[in-house]
């Protein structure tokens, strides 16, 4: 699939489209969600505050909005009429509709993009400080809640390795994952575990899930662990190196038993086929990666069953990720979906959690599994024209309504690999500037240079 995109990357984008799409934006300091959500014993987020604070620009390794805001709006929020500023994008502020129809289908303009080296320079300015202040201590923690934010460190370093081929970044990601695995405890030894079985894991120290084993915290991080492992498997210089191969074998075996098998056996309908799109997408991501790595045909069949079920036929719900998608009510060239299975109600998925869905879909598309070029073009329009219609306007929901934070780090930023003009907008986006953002910016630039544009 990537090869077909490379062959098509030489076509020219019209000057009018380029002008409208290259509107970069500068926001204020990186916003961080301040409200604390609650979680059930299963780790399902339930409605909490969505207040936003604006810490200093040097805030390190910020928490994602996903862990701290509601799964979706409450009924009053969903029915409330939006204010003028929060309504669907105004025509005067958004790219013209005629140009929207061309976005992602015409070829990319010969825009001047930030190089991988330039992204790496930005990355390195934060790499050491985020490591010492956040990611390293979180990786050594016995608290699975700390692994939620650690996910961004694993993802950012893996992405930068994929962009540069420099093993210092893969080594850093491996350090974090090895630390987590080395601190895992047998469930029966965890005093307040609700399972008390023979699988390895960690207890949460978060107040509302204190002492429990929480599938959300583990899966949110482990989707990036499996992506890291798949990078090793698909890179001969790593896989054929005994130092990396031994770590790969150990971590893959741990993942197959103490992540996937553990939660599947404990109850697939409760812990794998989750209550909303974003939490289920984490398991589709993990299952997809494992299916590409395992040498066991029985396990591969299990992984593909989970992958296909979440995409097409959830066994405990009337919908699926594919079933949730519909044409956007504000732009027929964009996608709309709701977080709640079977729902088609506006305002739909909140953008913060939508990042998780997009992180999975981008990688599945690039692996040639389920998600097509046509899908990705529509997701590009969703971000570029509906969620982010102008420099400082960010929708809070995928229909463009509400006032969002502009946090695109954990998934939406990865759409830049499909459209050079969108990538250029992302270069001047000032929200969420940290190593995850910079690492994925660099990877976008690398893939675009190889012809990934649609």
Coordinates of C-alpha atoms in Angstrom, one line a residue:
X1 CA 0.0 0.0 0.0
X2 CA 2.9 2.3 0.8
X3 CA 4.4 1.5 -2.6
X4 CA 1.2 2.8 -4.4
X5 CA 1.4 6.0 -2.5
X6 CA 5.0 6.5 -3.4
X7 CA 4.2 6.1 -7.1
X8 CA 1.6 8.8 -6.8
X9 CA 3.5 11.3 -4.8
X10 CA 4.8 13.3 -7.7
X11 CA 1.6 14.9 -8.7
X12 CA 1.1 18.7 -8.2
X13 CA -1.3 20.3 -5.7
X14 CA -3.0 23.4 -7.0
X15 CA -1.7 26.7 -5.7
X16 CA -5.0 27.7 -4.3
X17 CA -5.2 24.5 -2.2
X18 CA -1.7 25.0 -1.0
X19 CA -2.4 28.6 0.1
X20 CA -5.4 27.6 2.1
X21 CA -3.9 24.5 3.7
X22 CA -0.6 26.1 4.7
X23 CA -2.2 28.3 7.3
X24 CA 0.0 27.4 10.3
X25 CA -1.0 28.3 13.8
X26 CA 0.6 29.5 17.0
X27 CA -1.3 28.9 20.2
X28 CA -0.4 29.8 23.7
X29 CA 1.5 27.5 26.1
X30 CA 0.8 23.8 25.9
X31 CA -2.6 23.2 27.5
X32 CA -3.0 20.4 29.9
X33 CA -6.2 18.9 31.2
X34 CA -6.6 19.8 34.8
X35 CA -9.8 17.9 35.7
X36 CA -9.5 14.4 37.2
X37 CA -11.8 11.8 35.9
X38 CA -12.9 8.8 37.8
X39 CA -12.5 5.2 36.8
X40 CA -14.3 2.0 37.5
X41 CA -12.4 -1.0 38.7
X42 CA -12.0 -1.9 35.0
X43 CA -10.4 1.4 34.3
X44 CA -13.3 2.8 32.3
X45 CA -13.2 6.6 32.5
X46 CA -16.4 8.1 33.6
X47 CA -17.5 11.8 33.3
X48 CA -15.3 14.2 35.2
X49 CA -14.2 17.8 34.9
X50 CA -12.9 19.1 31.5
X51 CA -11.4 22.3 32.8
X52 CA -8.2 23.3 31.2
X53 CA -5.2 24.9 32.7
X54 CA -2.2 26.4 30.9
X55 CA 1.1 25.6 32.6
X56 CA 4.3 27.0 31.4
X57 CA 5.8 26.1 28.1
X58 CA 8.5 24.1 29.8
X59 CA 6.1 21.7 31.4
X60 CA 7.6 18.2 30.9
X61 CA 5.9 15.0 29.8
X62 CA 2.3 16.3 30.2
X63 CA -0.6 14.0 30.8
X64 CA -2.7 13.3 27.9
X65 CA -6.3 14.6 27.9
X66 CA -7.5 11.0 27.5
X67 CA -6.6 9.9 31.0
X68 CA -8.3 12.9 32.6
X69 CA -11.5 13.8 30.8
X70 CA -14.7 12.1 30.3
X71 CA -15.2 9.3 27.8
X72 CA -17.8 11.3 26.1
X73 CA -20.2 14.2 26.8
X74 CA -23.1 13.8 29.2
X75 CA -26.5 14.1 27.7
X76 CA -26.9 17.8 28.6
X77 CA -23.6 18.6 26.9
X78 CA -24.5 16.6 23.8
X79 CA -27.9 18.4 23.4
X80 CA -26.6 21.9 24.3
X81 CA -26.5 24.4 21.5
X82 CA -22.9 25.4 20.8
X83 CA -21.8 29.0 21.2
X84 CA -20.8 30.8 18.0
X85 CA -17.1 30.3 18.6
X86 CA -17.6 26.6 19.2
X87 CA -20.0 25.9 16.4
X88 CA -19.1 24.2 13.1
X89 CA -16.3 25.9 11.3
X90 CA -17.3 29.2 9.7
X91 CA -16.7 29.4 6.0
X92 CA -14.6 32.5 6.3
X93 CA -12.2 30.8 8.6
X94 CA -11.9 27.3 7.1
X95 CA -10.5 26.2 3.7
X96 CA -13.1 26.5 0.9
X97 CA -15.3 23.6 0.4
X98 CA -14.2 23.1 -3.2
X99 CA -10.7 22.7 -2.0
X100 CA -11.8 20.3 0.7
X101 CA -12.9 17.9 -2.0
X102 CA -9.4 17.8 -3.4
X103 CA -7.5 17.4 -0.1
X104 CA -5.6 14.2 -0.1
X105 CA -6.7 13.1 -3.5
X106 CA -4.7 15.5 -5.6
X107 CA -0.9 15.2 -5.4
X108 CA 1.2 17.0 -2.9
X109 CA 2.7 20.4 -3.5
X110 CA 6.4 20.8 -3.6
X111 CA 6.3 22.4 -0.2
X112 CA 9.5 23.0 1.8
X113 CA 9.2 20.8 4.9
X114 CA 11.2 20.8 8.1
X115 CA 13.8 18.1 7.7
X116 CA 14.2 15.0 9.9
X117 CA 17.4 16.6 11.3
X118 CA 15.6 19.7 12.3
X119 CA 12.9 17.7 14.0
X120 CA 15.6 15.8 15.8
X121 CA 17.2 19.0 17.0
X122 CA 13.9 20.0 18.7
X123 CA 13.5 16.5 20.1
X124 CA 17.0 16.5 21.7
X125 CA 16.3 19.8 23.5
X126 CA 13.7 18.0 25.6
X127 CA 15.0 14.4 25.5
X128 CA 17.2 14.5 28.6
X129 CA 14.9 16.5 30.7
X130 CA 11.8 14.5 30.0
X131 CA 13.8 11.3 30.6
X132 CA 15.1 12.3 34.0
X133 CA 12.0 14.1 35.3
X134 CA 9.3 11.9 34.0
X135 CA 9.8 8.8 31.9
X136 CA 12.7 7.1 33.7
X137 CA 11.0 7.3 37.2
X138 CA 7.7 6.2 35.7
X139 CA 9.3 3.2 34.1
X140 CA 10.7 2.1 37.5
X141 CA 7.4 2.6 39.3
X142 CA 5.4 -0.3 40.6
X143 CA 2.3 1.8 39.8
X144 CA 0.6 0.9 36.5
X145 CA -1.0 4.4 36.5
X146 CA 2.4 5.8 35.8
X147 CA 2.7 3.7 32.6
X148 CA -0.1 5.7 31.1
X149 CA 2.1 8.8 30.6
X150 CA 5.1 6.5 29.9
X151 CA 3.4 5.5 26.7
X152 CA 4.4 8.8 25.2
X153 CA 8.1 8.2 26.0
X154 CA 8.0 4.8 24.3
X155 CA 6.2 6.2 21.3
X156 CA 8.4 9.3 20.8
X157 CA 11.6 7.3 21.0
X158 CA 10.4 4.6 18.7
X159 CA 9.3 7.2 16.2
X160 CA 12.6 9.0 16.3
X161 CA 14.4 5.7 15.8
X162 CA 12.2 4.9 12.8
X163 CA 13.0 8.4 11.5
X164 CA 16.8 8.4 12.0
X165 CA 17.9 4.8 12.5
X166 CA 19.9 5.9 15.5
X167 CA 20.0 3.2 18.1
X168 CA 20.2 5.6 21.1
X169 CA 16.5 6.1 20.7
X170 CA 15.6 2.5 20.4
X171 CA 17.8 1.8 23.5
X172 CA 15.9 4.5 25.4
X173 CA 12.5 2.9 24.5
X174 CA 13.8 -0.5 25.5
X175 CA 15.1 0.8 28.8
X176 CA 11.6 1.9 29.7
X177 CA 10.0 -1.3 28.7
X178 CA 12.5 -3.5 30.4
X179 CA 12.1 -1.6 33.6
X180 CA 8.4 -2.1 33.5
X181 CA 8.7 -5.8 32.8
X182 CA 11.4 -6.3 35.4
X183 CA 9.1 -4.8 38.1
X184 CA 6.0 -6.9 37.2
X185 CA 4.7 -9.0 40.1
X186 CA 2.6 -12.2 40.1
X187 CA -1.0 -11.2 40.5
X188 CA -1.6 -13.5 43.5
X189 CA 1.1 -11.5 45.3
X190 CA -0.6 -8.2 44.9
X191 CA -2.5 -7.6 48.1
X192 CA -5.6 -5.8 46.6
X193 CA -5.7 -7.5 43.1
X194 CA -9.2 -8.5 42.0
X195 CA -7.8 -11.5 40.1
X196 CA -5.1 -13.2 42.3
X197 CA -4.0 -15.5 39.4
X198 CA -0.6 -16.5 38.1
X199 CA -0.1 -13.8 35.5
X200 CA 2.4 -11.0 35.9
X201 CA 1.3 -7.4 36.2
X202 CA 1.2 -4.3 38.4
X203 CA -1.2 -2.6 40.8
X204 CA -2.5 0.9 40.3
X205 CA -1.7 3.5 43.0
X206 CA -4.3 5.9 41.6
X207 CA -6.9 6.6 44.4
X208 CA -10.0 5.4 42.5
X209 CA -8.3 2.1 41.4
X210 CA -5.9 1.7 44.4
X211 CA -4.3 -1.7 44.4
X212 CA -6.2 -3.0 41.4
X213 CA -5.0 -4.3 38.1
X214 CA -6.3 -1.9 35.4
X215 CA -6.5 -3.0 31.7
X216 CA -6.8 0.5 30.5
X217 CA -3.5 1.7 32.0
X218 CA -1.6 -1.4 30.7
X219 CA -3.1 -1.4 27.2
X220 CA -2.7 2.3 26.7
X221 CA 1.1 1.9 27.2
X222 CA 1.5 -1.6 25.6
X223 CA 0.2 -0.6 22.2
X224 CA 3.5 1.3 21.9
X225 CA 5.5 -1.5 23.3
X226 CA 4.2 -3.8 20.6
X227 CA 4.9 -1.2 18.0
X228 CA 8.5 -0.9 19.3
X229 CA 8.9 -4.7 19.2
X230 CA 7.5 -4.8 15.6
X231 CA 10.1 -2.2 14.6
X232 CA 12.8 -4.5 15.9
X233 CA 11.3 -7.5 14.1
X234 CA 11.1 -5.6 10.8
X235 CA 14.6 -4.0 11.0
X236 CA 17.2 -6.6 10.0
X237 CA 20.0 -4.6 11.6
X238 CA 18.2 -4.9 15.0
X239 CA 16.6 -8.3 14.7
X240 CA 19.8 -10.0 13.5
X241 CA 21.8 -8.3 16.4
X242 CA 22.0 -10.7 19.4
X243 CA 21.7 -7.8 21.9
X244 CA 18.4 -6.6 20.4
X245 CA 17.1 -10.1 19.5
X246 CA 17.4 -11.3 23.1
X247 CA 15.5 -8.4 24.4
X248 CA 12.9 -8.8 21.6
X249 CA 12.4 -12.5 22.4
X250 CA 12.0 -11.8 26.2
X251 CA 9.6 -8.9 25.7
X252 CA 7.5 -10.6 23.1
X253 CA 7.0 -13.7 25.3
X254 CA 6.0 -11.5 28.2
X255 CA 3.6 -9.6 26.0
X256 CA 1.9 -12.6 24.6
X257 CA 1.3 -14.2 28.0
X258 CA 1.1 -11.3 30.5
X259 CA -0.7 -8.8 28.4
X260 CA -2.8 -10.3 25.6
X261 CA -3.5 -13.8 27.1
X262 CA -3.9 -12.4 30.6
X263 CA -6.7 -10.0 29.7
X264 CA -8.3 -12.3 27.1
X265 CA -8.6 -15.2 29.7
X266 CA -9.8 -12.8 32.4
X267 CA -12.7 -11.9 30.2
X268 CA -12.5 -10.7 26.6
X269 CA -15.9 -9.0 26.7
X270 CA -14.9 -6.9 29.7
X271 CA -11.3 -6.3 29.1
X272 CA -10.6 -6.6 25.4
X273 CA -13.8 -5.6 23.7
X274 CA -14.1 -2.3 25.6
X275 CA -17.0 0.0 26.2
X276 CA -16.0 2.6 23.7
X277 CA -14.0 3.2 20.5
X278 CA -10.8 4.5 21.9
X279 CA -10.2 1.8 24.6
X280 CA -11.1 -1.0 22.1
X281 CA -8.7 0.5 19.6
X282 CA -5.7 0.0 21.9
X283 CA -6.4 -3.8 21.8
X284 CA -6.9 -3.8 18.0
X285 CA -3.4 -2.1 17.8
X286 CA -1.8 -4.7 20.2
X287 CA -3.5 -7.6 18.4
X288 CA -2.4 -6.4 15.0
X289 CA 1.2 -6.0 16.0
X290 CA 1.3 -9.4 17.7
X291 CA -0.2 -11.0 14.6
X292 CA 2.7 -9.6 12.6
X293 CA 5.3 -11.0 15.0
X294 CA 4.1 -14.4 16.4
X295 CA 5.4 -17.6 15.1
X296 CA 2.5 -19.6 16.6
X297 CA -0.3 -20.1 14.2
X298 CA -2.9 -20.7 17.0
X299 CA -1.9 -17.4 18.6
X300 CA -2.0 -15.6 15.3
X301 CA -5.5 -16.8 14.7
X302 CA -6.5 -15.4 18.1
X303 CA -4.9 -12.1 17.4
X304 CA -6.6 -11.8 14.1
X305 CA -9.9 -12.6 15.6
X306 CA -9.6 -9.8 18.0
X307 CA -8.3 -7.4 15.3
X308 CA -11.2 -8.3 12.9
X309 CA -13.8 -8.2 15.6
X310 CA -12.9 -4.7 16.8
X311 CA -12.8 -3.5 13.2
X312 CA -15.9 -5.2 11.9
X313 CA -18.0 -7.1 14.4
X314 CA -17.8 -6.5 18.1
X315 CA -19.1 -9.7 19.9
X316 CA -20.6 -7.8 22.8
X317 CA -21.9 -4.7 20.9
X318 CA -24.0 -3.9 17.9
X319 CA -21.2 -1.9 16.1
X320 CA -17.5 -1.8 15.5
X321 CA -14.8 0.7 14.5
X322 CA -15.8 0.4 10.9
X323 CA -19.5 0.5 11.8
X324 CA -19.1 3.7 13.8
X325 CA -17.8 5.7 10.8
X326 CA -20.1 7.8 8.7
X327 CA -19.7 10.9 6.5
X328 CA -19.3 14.0 8.6
X329 CA -22.5 16.1 9.0
X330 CA -20.5 19.2 8.3
X331 CA -18.2 17.9 5.5
X332 CA -19.0 14.9 3.3
X333 CA -15.2 14.4 2.6
X334 CA -14.5 13.9 6.3
X335 CA -15.4 11.2 8.8
X336 CA -17.6 11.4 11.9
X337 CA -17.9 8.8 14.6
X338 CA -19.2 8.6 18.2
X339 CA -17.3 7.0 21.0
X340 CA -20.3 5.0 22.2
X341 CA -21.0 1.9 20.3
X342 CA -24.0 2.2 18.1
X343 CA -24.4 5.9 18.6
X344 CA -24.5 8.3 15.7
X345 CA -25.3 11.4 17.8
X346 CA -23.4 14.6 17.6
X347 CA -21.0 15.9 18.7
X348 CA -19.4 12.5 18.5
X349 CA -16.0 11.4 19.6
X350 CA -14.1 13.9 21.7
X351 CA -10.8 14.9 20.0
X352 CA -8.7 14.0 23.0
X353 CA -9.7 10.4 23.0
X354 CA -9.9 10.3 19.2
X355 CA -6.2 10.6 19.2
X356 CA -6.0 7.0 20.4
X357 CA -8.3 5.8 17.7
X358 CA -6.1 7.5 15.1
X359 CA -2.9 6.2 16.5
X360 CA -4.2 2.7 15.8
X361 CA -5.8 3.3 12.4
X362 CA -2.6 5.0 11.0
X363 CA -0.5 2.1 11.8
X364 CA -3.0 -0.5 10.6
X365 CA -3.2 1.4 7.3
X366 CA 0.5 1.4 6.9
X367 CA 0.6 -2.3 7.7
X368 CA -1.9 -2.8 4.8
X369 CA -4.5 -4.1 7.2
X370 CA -8.2 -3.0 7.1
X371 CA -7.8 0.8 6.6
X372 CA -7.4 2.1 3.1
X373 CA -6.0 5.2 1.4
X374 CA -9.5 6.5 0.9
X375 CA -10.1 6.2 4.7
X376 CA -6.9 8.1 5.4
X377 CA -7.8 10.9 3.0
X378 CA -11.1 11.4 4.9
X379 CA -9.3 11.4 8.2
X380 CA -6.9 14.1 6.9
X381 CA -9.9 16.3 6.0
X382 CA -11.4 15.6 9.4
X383 CA -8.3 17.0 11.1
X384 CA -7.4 19.7 8.6
X385 CA -10.8 21.1 7.8
X386 CA -13.2 20.2 10.6
X387 CA -11.3 19.8 13.9
X388 CA -8.7 22.4 13.0
X389 CA -10.3 24.9 10.6
X390 CA -7.9 27.8 11.2
X391 CA -4.7 28.5 13.1
X392 CA -6.2 29.0 16.6
X393 CA -9.5 27.2 16.4
X394 CA -9.7 23.6 17.6
X395 CA -12.9 21.6 17.9
X396 CA -13.4 19.6 21.0
X397 CA -15.3 17.0 19.1
X398 CA -14.9 15.4 15.7
X399 CA -17.8 17.4 14.2
X400 CA -15.8 20.5 14.9
X401 CA -18.0 21.8 17.8
X402 CA -16.8 22.8 21.2
X403 CA -13.6 24.5 22.2
X404 CA -10.7 22.0 22.2
X405 CA -7.1 22.2 23.3
X406 CA -5.4 21.4 20.0
X407 CA -3.7 18.4 21.6
X408 CA -2.9 16.2 18.5
X409 CA 0.2 14.4 19.9
X410 CA -1.0 10.9 20.5
X411 CA -2.5 10.1 17.1
X412 CA -3.8 13.0 14.9
X413 CA -0.3 14.3 14.4
X414 CA 0.5 11.1 12.6
X415 CA -1.8 12.1 9.7
X416 CA 0.9 14.4 8.6
X417 CA 2.7 11.5 6.9
X418 CA -0.1 11.5 4.3
X419 CA -0.3 15.1 3.3
X420 CA 2.7 17.5 2.9
X421 CA 0.5 20.6 3.4
X422 CA -0.9 19.3 6.7
X423 CA 2.6 18.4 7.8
X424 CA 3.6 22.0 7.2
X425 CA 0.8 23.2 9.3
X426 CA 1.9 20.8 12.1
X427 CA 5.4 22.3 12.0
X428 CA 4.0 25.7 13.3
X429 CA 1.6 24.1 15.8
X430 CA 2.7 25.1 19.3
X431 CA 0.4 22.9 21.4
X432 CA 2.0 19.8 23.0
X433 CA 5.6 20.4 22.0
X434 CA 7.4 17.5 23.5
X435 CA 9.4 14.5 22.4
X436 CA 6.4 12.5 21.3
X437 CA 5.3 15.3 19.1
X438 CA 8.8 15.9 17.7
X439 CA 9.5 12.2 17.2
X440 CA 6.3 11.7 15.2
X441 CA 7.0 14.9 13.3
X442 CA 10.3 13.5 12.3
X443 CA 8.8 10.2 11.3
X444 CA 6.2 12.0 9.2
X445 CA 9.0 13.9 7.4
X446 CA 10.9 10.7 6.7
X447 CA 7.9 8.9 5.4
X448 CA 6.8 11.8 3.2
X449 CA 10.3 11.9 1.7
X450 CA 9.8 8.2 0.8
X451 CA 6.5 8.9 -0.9
X452 CA 3.9 8.2 1.7
X453 CA 1.7 11.1 0.7
X454 CA -1.7 10.1 -0.6

